[in-house]
PDB file of C-alpha atoms in Angstrom:
ATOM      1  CA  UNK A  27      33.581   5.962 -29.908  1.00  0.00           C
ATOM      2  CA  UNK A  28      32.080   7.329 -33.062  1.00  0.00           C
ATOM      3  CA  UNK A  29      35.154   6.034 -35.159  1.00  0.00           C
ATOM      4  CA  UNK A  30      34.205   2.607 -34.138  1.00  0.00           C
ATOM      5  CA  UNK A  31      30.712   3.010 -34.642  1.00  0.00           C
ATOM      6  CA  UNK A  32      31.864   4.060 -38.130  1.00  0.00           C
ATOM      7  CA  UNK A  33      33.630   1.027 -38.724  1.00  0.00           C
ATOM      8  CA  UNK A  34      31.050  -1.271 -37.330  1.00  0.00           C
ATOM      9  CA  UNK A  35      28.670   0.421 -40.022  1.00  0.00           C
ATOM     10  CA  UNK A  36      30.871   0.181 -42.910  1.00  0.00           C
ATOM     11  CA  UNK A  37      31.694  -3.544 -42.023  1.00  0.00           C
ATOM     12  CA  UNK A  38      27.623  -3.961 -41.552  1.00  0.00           C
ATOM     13  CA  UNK A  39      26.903  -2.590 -45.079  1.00  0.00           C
ATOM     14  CA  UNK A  40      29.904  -4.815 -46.610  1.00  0.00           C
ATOM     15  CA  UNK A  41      27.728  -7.986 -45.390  1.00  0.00           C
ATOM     16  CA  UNK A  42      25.033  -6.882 -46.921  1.00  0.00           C
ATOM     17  CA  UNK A  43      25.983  -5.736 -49.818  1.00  0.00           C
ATOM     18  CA  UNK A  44      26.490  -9.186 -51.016  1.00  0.00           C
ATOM     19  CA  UNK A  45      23.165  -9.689 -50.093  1.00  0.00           C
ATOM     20  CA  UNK A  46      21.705  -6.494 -51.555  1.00  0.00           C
TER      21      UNK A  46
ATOM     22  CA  UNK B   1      26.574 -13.062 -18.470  1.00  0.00           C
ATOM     23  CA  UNK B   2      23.704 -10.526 -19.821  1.00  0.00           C
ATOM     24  CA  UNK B   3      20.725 -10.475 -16.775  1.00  0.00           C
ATOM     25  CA  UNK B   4      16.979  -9.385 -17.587  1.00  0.00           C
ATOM     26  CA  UNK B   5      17.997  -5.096 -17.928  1.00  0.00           C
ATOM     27  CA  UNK B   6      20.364  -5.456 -20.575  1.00  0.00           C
ATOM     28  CA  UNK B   7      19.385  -4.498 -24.309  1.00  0.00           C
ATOM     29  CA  UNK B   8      19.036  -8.004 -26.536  1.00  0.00           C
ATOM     30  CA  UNK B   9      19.870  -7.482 -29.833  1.00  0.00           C
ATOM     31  CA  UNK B  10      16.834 -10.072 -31.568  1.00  0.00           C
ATOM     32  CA  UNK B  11      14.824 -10.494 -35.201  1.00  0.00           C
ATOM     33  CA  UNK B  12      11.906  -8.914 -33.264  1.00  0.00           C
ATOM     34  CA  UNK B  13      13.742  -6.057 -31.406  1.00  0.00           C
ATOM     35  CA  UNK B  14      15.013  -5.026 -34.712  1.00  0.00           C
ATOM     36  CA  UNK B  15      11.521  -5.411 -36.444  1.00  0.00           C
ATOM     37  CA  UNK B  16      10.114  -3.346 -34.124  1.00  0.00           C
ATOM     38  CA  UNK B  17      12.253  -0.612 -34.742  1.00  0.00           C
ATOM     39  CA  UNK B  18      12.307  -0.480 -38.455  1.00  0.00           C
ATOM     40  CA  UNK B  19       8.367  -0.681 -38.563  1.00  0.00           C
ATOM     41  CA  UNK B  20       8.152   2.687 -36.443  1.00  0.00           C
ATOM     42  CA  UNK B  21      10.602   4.543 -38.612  1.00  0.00           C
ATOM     43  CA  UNK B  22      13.430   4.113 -41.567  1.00  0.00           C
ATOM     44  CA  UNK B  23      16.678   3.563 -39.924  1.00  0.00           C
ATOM     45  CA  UNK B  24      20.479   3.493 -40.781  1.00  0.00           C
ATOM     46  CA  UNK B  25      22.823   0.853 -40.029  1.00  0.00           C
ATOM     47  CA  UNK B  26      24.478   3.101 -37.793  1.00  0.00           C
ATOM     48  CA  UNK B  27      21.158   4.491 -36.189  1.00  0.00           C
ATOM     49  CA  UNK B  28      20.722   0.748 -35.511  1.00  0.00           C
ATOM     50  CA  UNK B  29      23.799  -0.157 -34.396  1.00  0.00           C
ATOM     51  CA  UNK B  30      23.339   3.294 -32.084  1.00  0.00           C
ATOM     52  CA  UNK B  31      20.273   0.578 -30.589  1.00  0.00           C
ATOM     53  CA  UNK B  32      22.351  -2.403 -29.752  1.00  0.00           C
ATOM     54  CA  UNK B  33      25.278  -0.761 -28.005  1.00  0.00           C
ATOM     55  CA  UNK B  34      28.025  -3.092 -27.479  1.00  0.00           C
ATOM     56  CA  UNK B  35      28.284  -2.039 -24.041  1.00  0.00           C
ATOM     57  CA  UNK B  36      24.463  -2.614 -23.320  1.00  0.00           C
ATOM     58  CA  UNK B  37      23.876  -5.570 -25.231  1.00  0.00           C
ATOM     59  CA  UNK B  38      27.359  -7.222 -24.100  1.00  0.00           C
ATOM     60  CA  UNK B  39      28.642  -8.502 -27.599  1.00  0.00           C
ATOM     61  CA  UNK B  40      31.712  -7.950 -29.349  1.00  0.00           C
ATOM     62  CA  UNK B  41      31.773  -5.400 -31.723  1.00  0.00           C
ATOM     63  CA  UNK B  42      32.318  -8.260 -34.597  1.00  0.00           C
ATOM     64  CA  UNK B  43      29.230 -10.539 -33.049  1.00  0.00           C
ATOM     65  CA  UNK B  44      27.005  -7.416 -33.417  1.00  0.00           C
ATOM     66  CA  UNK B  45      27.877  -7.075 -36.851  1.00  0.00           C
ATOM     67  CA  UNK B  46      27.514 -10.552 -37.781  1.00  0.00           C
ATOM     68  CA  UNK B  47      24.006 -10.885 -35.507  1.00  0.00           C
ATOM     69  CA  UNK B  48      22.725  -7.727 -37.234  1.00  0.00           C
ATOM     70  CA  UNK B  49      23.740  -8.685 -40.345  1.00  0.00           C
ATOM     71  CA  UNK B  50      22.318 -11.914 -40.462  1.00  0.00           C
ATOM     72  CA  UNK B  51      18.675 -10.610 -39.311  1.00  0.00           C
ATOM     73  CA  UNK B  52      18.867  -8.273 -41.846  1.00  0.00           C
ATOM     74  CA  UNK B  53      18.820 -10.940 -44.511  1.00  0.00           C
ATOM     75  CA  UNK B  54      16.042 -13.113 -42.705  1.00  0.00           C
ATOM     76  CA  UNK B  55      13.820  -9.509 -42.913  1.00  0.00           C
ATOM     77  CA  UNK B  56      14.716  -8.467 -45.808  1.00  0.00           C
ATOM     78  CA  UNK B  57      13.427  -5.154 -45.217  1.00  0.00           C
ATOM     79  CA  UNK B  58      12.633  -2.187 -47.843  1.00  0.00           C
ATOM     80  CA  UNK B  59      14.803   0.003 -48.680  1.00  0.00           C
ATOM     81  CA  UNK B  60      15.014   3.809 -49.525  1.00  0.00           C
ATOM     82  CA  UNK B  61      17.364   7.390 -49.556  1.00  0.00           C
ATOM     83  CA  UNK B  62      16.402   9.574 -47.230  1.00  0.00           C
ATOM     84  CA  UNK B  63      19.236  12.909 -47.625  1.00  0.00           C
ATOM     85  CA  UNK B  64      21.404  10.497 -49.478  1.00  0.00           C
ATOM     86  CA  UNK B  65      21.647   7.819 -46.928  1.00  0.00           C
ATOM     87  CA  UNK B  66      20.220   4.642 -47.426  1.00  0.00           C
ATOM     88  CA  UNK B  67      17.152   3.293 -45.095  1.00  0.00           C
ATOM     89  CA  UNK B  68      16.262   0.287 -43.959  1.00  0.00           C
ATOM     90  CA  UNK B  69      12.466   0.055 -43.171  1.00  0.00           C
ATOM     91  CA  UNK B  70       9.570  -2.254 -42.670  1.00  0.00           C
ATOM     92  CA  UNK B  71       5.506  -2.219 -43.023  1.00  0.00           C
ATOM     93  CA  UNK B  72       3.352  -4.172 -40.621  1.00  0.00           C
TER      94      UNK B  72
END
């Protein structure tokens, strides 16, 4: 679903924002 | 167990992809469906995340969302 997808991304970017 | 057809979500898959065109996490998580690559939803994260860091790729804001991108 799209509202997964969304949450996948957000948890994706919170990863890398450490990194970034 | 995934067999030949199924979508592998790899350092080099990814690479590909960003060197044709800037992408979002979501347009690359659109790439390595779950349901076509058979991970979890949290091993995809954690796989993408972690090749992300080993490319390092560039980065811009393309209508306010950021890119990820690479150059041969």
């Amino acid at each position: 679903s799209s509202s997964e997808a969304d949450e996948m991304a957000a948890a994706l970017e919170a990863e890398l924002n450490d990194f970034m | 167990t995934p067999s030949a057809s199924d979508v592998l979500l790899t350092e080099d898959a990814v690479r590909r992809y960003l060197i044709r065109k800037p992408m979002t996490t979501k347009d690359l998580l659109k790439k390595f469906q779950t349901k076509r690559t058979g991970l979890s939803s949290e091993q995809t994260v954690n796989v993408l995340a972690q090749i992300l860091k080993r490319l390092n790729p560039e980065r811009k804001n393309i209508n306010d969302k950021m890119h990820f991108y690479l150059t041969e």
